[in-house]
Short mmCIF file of C-alpha atoms and ligand atoms in Angstrom, two decimals:
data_model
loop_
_atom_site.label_atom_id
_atom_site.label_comp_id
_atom_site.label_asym_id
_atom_site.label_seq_id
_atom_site.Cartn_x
_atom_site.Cartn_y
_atom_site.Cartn_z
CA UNK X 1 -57.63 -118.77 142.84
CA UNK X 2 -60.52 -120.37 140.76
CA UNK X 3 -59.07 -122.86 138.49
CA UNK X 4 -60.61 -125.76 137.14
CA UNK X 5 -58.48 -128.48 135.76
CA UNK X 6 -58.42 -132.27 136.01
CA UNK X 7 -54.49 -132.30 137.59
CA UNK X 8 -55.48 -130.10 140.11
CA UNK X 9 -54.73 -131.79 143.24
CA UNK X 10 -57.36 -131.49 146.17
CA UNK X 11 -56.47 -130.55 149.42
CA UNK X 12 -55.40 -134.09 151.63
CA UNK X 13 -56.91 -135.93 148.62
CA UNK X 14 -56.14 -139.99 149.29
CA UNK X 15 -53.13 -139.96 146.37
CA UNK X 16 -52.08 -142.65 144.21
CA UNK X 17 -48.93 -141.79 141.55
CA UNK X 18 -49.44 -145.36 140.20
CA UNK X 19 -52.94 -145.19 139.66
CA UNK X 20 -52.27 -141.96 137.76
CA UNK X 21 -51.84 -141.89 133.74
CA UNK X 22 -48.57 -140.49 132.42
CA UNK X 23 -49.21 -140.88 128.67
CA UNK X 24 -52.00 -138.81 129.03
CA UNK X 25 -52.42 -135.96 126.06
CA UNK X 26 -55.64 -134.66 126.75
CA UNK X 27 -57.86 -133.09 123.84
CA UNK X 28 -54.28 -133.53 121.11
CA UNK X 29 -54.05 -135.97 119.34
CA UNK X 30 -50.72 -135.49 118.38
CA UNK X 31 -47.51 -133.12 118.41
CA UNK X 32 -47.86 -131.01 115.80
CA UNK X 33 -51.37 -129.53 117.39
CA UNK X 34 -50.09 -129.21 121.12
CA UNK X 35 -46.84 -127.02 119.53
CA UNK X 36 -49.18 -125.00 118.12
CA UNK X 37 -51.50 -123.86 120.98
CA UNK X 38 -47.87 -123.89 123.20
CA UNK X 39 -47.01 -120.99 120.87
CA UNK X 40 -50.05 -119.13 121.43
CA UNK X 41 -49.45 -119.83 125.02
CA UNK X 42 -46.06 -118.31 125.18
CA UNK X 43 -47.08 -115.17 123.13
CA UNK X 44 -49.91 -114.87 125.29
CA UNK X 45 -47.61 -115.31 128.53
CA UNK X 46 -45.12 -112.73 127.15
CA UNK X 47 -48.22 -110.05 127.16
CA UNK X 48 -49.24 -111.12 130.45
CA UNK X 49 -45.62 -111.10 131.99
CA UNK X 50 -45.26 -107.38 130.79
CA UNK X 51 -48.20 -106.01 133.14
CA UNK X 52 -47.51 -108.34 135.43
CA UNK X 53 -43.84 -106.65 135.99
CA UNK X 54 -45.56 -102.93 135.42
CA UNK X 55 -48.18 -103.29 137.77
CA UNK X 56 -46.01 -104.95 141.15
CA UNK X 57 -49.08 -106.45 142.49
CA UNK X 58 -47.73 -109.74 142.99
CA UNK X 59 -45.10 -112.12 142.32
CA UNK X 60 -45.48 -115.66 140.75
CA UNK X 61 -43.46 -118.75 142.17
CA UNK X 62 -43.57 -121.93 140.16
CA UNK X 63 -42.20 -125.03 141.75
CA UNK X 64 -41.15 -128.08 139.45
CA UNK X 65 -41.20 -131.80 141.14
CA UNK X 66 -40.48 -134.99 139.33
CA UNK X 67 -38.16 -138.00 139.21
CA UNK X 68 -34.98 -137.97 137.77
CA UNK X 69 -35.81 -137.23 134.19
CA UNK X 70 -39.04 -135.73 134.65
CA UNK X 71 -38.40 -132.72 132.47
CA UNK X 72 -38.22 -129.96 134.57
CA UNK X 73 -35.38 -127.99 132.60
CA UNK X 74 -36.91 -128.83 129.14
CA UNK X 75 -40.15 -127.21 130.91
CA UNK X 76 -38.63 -124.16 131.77
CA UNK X 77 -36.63 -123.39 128.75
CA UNK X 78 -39.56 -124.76 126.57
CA UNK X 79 -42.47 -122.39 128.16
CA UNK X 80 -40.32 -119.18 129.76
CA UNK X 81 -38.16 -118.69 126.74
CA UNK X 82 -40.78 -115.90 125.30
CA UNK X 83 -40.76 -114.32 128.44
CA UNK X 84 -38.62 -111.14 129.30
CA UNK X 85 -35.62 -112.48 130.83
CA UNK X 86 -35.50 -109.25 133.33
CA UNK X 87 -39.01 -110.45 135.10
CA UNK X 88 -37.68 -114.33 135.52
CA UNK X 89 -35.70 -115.95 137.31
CA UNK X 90 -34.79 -119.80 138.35
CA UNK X 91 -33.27 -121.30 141.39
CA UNK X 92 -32.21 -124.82 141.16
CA UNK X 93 -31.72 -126.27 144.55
CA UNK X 94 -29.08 -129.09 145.19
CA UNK X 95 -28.07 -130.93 148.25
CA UNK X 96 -27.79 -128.54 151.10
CA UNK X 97 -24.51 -127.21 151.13
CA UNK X 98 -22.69 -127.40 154.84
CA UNK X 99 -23.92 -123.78 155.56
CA UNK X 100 -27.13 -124.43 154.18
CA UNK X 101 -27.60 -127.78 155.92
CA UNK X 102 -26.89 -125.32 159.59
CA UNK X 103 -30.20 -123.43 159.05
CA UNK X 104 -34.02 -123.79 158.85
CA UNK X 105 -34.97 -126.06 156.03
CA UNK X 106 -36.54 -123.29 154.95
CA UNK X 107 -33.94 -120.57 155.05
CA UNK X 108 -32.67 -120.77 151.68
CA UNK X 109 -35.72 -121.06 149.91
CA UNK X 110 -37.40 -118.13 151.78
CA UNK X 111 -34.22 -116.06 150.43
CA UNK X 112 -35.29 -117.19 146.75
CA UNK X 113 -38.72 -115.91 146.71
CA UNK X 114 -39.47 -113.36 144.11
CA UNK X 115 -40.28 -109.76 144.82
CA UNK X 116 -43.87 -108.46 143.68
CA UNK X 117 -43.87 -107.99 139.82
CA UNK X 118 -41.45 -111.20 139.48
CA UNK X 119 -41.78 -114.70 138.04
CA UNK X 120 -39.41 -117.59 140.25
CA UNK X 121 -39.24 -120.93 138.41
CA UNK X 122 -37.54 -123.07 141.95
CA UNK X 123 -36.00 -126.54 140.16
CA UNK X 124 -36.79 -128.90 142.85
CA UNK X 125 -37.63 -127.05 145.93
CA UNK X 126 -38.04 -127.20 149.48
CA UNK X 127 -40.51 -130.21 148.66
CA UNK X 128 -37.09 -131.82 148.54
CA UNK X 129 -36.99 -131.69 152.39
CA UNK X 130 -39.66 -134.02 152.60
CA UNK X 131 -39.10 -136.25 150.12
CA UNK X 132 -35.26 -137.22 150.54
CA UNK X 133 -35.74 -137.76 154.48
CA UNK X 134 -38.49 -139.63 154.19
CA UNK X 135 -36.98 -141.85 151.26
CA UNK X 136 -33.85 -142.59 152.92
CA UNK X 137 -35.15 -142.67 156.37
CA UNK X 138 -33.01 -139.74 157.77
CA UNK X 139 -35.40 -137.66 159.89
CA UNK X 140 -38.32 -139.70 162.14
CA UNK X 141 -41.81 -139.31 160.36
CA UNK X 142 -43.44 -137.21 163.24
CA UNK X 143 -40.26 -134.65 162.35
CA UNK X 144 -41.53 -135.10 158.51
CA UNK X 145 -44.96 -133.97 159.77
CA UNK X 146 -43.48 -130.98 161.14
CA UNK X 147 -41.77 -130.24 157.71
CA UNK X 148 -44.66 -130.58 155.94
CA UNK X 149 -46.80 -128.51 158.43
CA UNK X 150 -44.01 -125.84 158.66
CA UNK X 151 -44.91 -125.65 154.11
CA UNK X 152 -48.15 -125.32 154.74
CA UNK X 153 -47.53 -122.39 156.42
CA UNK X 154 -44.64 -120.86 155.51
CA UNK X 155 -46.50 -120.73 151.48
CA UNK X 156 -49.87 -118.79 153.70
CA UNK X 157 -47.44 -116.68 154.94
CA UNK X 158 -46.22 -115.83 150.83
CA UNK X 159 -49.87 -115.83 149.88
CA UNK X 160 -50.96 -113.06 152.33
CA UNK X 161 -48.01 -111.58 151.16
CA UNK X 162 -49.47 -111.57 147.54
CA UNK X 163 -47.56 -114.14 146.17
CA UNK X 164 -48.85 -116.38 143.74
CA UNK X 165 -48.00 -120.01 143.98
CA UNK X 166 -48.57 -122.98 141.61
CA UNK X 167 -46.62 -126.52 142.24
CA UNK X 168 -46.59 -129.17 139.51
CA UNK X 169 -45.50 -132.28 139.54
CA UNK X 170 -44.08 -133.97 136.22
CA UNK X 171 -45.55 -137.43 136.45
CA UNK X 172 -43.49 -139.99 133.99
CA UNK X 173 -43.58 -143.60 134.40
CA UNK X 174 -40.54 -145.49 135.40
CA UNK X 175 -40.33 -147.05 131.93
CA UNK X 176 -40.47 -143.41 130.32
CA UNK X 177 -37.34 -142.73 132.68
CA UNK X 178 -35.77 -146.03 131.49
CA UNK X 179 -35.94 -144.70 127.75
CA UNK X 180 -34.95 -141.17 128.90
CA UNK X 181 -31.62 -142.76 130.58
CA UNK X 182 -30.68 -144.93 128.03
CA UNK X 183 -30.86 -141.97 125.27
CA UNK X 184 -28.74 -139.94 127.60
CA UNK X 185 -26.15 -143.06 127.86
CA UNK X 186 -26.89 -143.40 124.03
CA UNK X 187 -26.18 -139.61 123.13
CA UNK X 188 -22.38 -138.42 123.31
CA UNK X 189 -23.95 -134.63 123.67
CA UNK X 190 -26.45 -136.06 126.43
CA UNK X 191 -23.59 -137.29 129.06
CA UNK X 192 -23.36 -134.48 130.48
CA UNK X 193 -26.28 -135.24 131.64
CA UNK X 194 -26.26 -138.47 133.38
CA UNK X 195 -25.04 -138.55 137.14
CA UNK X 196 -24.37 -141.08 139.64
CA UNK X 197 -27.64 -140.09 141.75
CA UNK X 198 -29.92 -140.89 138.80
CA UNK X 199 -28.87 -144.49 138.87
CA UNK X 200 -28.72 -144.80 142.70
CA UNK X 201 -32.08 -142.72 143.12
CA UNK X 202 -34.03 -144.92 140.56
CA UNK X 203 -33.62 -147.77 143.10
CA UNK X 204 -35.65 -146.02 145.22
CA UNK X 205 -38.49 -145.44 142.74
CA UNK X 206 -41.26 -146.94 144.86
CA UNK X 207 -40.45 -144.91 148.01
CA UNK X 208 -40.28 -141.50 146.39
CA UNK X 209 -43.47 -142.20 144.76
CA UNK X 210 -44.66 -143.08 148.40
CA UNK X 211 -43.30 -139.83 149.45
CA UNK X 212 -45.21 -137.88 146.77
CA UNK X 213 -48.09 -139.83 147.84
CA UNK X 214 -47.84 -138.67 150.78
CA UNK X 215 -46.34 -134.81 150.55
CA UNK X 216 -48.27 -133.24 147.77
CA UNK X 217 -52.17 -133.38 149.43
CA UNK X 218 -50.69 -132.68 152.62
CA UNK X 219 -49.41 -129.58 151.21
CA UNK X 220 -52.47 -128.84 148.47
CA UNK X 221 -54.05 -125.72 149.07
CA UNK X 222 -56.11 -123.70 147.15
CA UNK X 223 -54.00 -120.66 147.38
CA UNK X 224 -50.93 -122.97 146.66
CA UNK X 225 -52.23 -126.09 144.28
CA UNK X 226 -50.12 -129.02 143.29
CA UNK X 227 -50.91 -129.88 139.54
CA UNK X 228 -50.14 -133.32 138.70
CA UNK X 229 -49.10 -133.38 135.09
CA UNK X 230 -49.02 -136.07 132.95
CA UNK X 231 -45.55 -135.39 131.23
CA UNK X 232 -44.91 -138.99 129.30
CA UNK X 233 -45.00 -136.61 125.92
CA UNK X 234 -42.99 -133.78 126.76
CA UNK X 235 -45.00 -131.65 124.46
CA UNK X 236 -48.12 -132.49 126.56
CA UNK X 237 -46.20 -131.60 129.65
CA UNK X 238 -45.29 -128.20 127.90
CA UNK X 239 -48.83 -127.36 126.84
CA UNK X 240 -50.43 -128.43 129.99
CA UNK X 241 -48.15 -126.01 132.35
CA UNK X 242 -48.23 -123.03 130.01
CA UNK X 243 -52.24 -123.44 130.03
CA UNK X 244 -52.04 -123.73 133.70
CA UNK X 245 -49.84 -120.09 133.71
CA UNK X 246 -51.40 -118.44 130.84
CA UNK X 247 -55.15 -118.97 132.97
CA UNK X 248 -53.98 -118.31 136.59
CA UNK X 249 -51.80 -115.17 135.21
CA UNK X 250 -55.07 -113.95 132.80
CA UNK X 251 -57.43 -114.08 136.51
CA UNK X 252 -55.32 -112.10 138.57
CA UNK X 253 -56.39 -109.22 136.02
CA UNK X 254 -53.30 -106.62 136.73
CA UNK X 255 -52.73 -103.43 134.89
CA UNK X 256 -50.52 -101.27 133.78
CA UNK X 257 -50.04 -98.49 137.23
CA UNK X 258 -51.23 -95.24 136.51
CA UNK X 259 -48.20 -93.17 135.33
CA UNK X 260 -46.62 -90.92 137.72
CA UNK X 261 -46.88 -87.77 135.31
CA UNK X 262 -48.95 -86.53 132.65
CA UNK X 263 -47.58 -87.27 129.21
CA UNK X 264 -49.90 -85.17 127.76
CA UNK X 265 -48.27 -82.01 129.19
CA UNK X 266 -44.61 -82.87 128.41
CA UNK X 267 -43.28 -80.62 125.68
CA UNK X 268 -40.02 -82.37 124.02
P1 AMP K 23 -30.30 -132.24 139.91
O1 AMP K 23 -31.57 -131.45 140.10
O2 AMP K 23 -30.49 -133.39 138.95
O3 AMP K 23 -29.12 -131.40 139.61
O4 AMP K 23 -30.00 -132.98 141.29
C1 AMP K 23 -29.96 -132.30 142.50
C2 AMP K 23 -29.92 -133.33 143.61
O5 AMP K 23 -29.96 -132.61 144.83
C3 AMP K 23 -31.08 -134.31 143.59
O6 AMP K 23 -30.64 -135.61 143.78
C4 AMP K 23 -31.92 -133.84 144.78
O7 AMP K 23 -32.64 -134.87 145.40
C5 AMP K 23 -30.86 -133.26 145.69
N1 AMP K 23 -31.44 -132.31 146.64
C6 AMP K 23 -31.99 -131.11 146.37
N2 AMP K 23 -32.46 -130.53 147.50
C7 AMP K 23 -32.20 -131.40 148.50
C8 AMP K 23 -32.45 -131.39 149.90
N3 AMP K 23 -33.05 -130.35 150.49
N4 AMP K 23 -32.06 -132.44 150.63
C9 AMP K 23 -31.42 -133.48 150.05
N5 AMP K 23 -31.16 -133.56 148.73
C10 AMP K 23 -31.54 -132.54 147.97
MG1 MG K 24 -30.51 -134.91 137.61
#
């Protein structure tokens, strides 16, 4: 995949979260530019997703990092919701459930991965296998290693299988997710929202940005990148991603399969 961008992460890259700008908006200058290009993005993604499901040539899997609050379902519904709901799908993975926790790490995420012609958003991931352990200190860090070797080839593996795989990680500051909270304790419609893990998870700020540090180069490949966006503005975020998708989907160049009969000789 050639794709130049400035949040493309290079493979085992010395990372630095903190060092990294979240407020970022790149060539906008403000909101009411980036919503415009997002809407040419999705139009043009809506083309693209139609060949891509005709031709079943590959399949697409977009993972979605971030901290609490990061904005990873206000990505999906934001840039998918032109897209044909037949050719995408989302998985949002929680904490493993008892079954779940009995297998491979990997076991339920390999069962999520989309068949050739389909788009899988995963909302959090098996990145989340990494990160927890290593946050809470449940699994020793040579184990970790392991983990993050066992990635690295397990998303080969979907490659040389033809499936396409971009990773992005929603980079807010921790006074972005501050505001973020408070409007969710603020909002009567937003409480929903709010759950006790946010609260006890922001403690632990520092370490999952250690974490990140230390997970996405080790797991940066060129046929699976890690994108670090800046997503401070959600409608940078939005426009960043969906020129990410709209470029990587307009390179793989599929068509429309040649039909299996001739329509010229049917006779209604
Ligand atoms: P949410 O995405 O806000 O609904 O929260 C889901 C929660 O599940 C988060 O706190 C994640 O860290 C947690 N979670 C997801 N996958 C795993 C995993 N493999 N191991 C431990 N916790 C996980
Ligand atoms: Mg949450």
């Amino acid at each position: 995949m050639k794709l130049k961008s400035p949040y493309l992460v290079k493979p085992k890259a010395k990372l630095k979260l903190s060092r990294i700008a979240t407020g970022e908006t790149g060539a906008f200058r403000n909101e009411g530019s980036a919503k415009t290009v997002l809407m040419e993005h999705r139009e043009k993604l809506s083309g693209l997703q139609e060949t891509f499901y005709a031709s079943q040539q590959k399949a697409l899997l977009i993972v979605l990092q971030g901290m609490d609050t990061a904005g990873k379902d206000g990505t999906i519904s934001h840039i998918f919701s032109g897209i044909n709901p037949q050719g995408c799908n989302v998985s949002s993975f929680k904490v493993p459930t008892p079954l779940e926790a009995r297998h491979d790490f990997l076991w339920r995420v390999h069962a999520q991965v989309p068949p050739h012609g389909m788009i899988q958003i995963f909302n959090r991931s098996h990145y989340e296998d990494v990160l927890v352990p290593r946050v809470h200190k449940l699994i020793p860090d040579a184990k970790l290693r392991e983990r993050a070797e066992d990635i690295v080839k397990f998303e080969s593996m979907l490659h040389e299988n033809d499936v396409v795989i971009l990773k992005f990680f929603l980079h807010i500051s921790r006074e972005e997710q501050t505001r973020r909270l408070q409007s969710r304790i603020d909002t009567p419609d937003k409480h929903w929202k709010l759950s006790e893990s946010d609260f006890r998870e922001r403690e632990f700020w520092p370490r999952y940005e250690e974490a990140y540090n230390y997970v996405i180069p080790a797991t940066s490949r060129k046929h699976a990148p890690w994108f670090i966006i800046p997503s401070d503005h959600k409608w940078y975020r939005n426009v960043a991603i969906s020129q990410i998708l709209v470029e990587v989907m307009k390179s793989l160049k599929l068509k429309y399969p040649k039909p299996s009969i001739d329509p010229s000789k049917i006779q209604l």
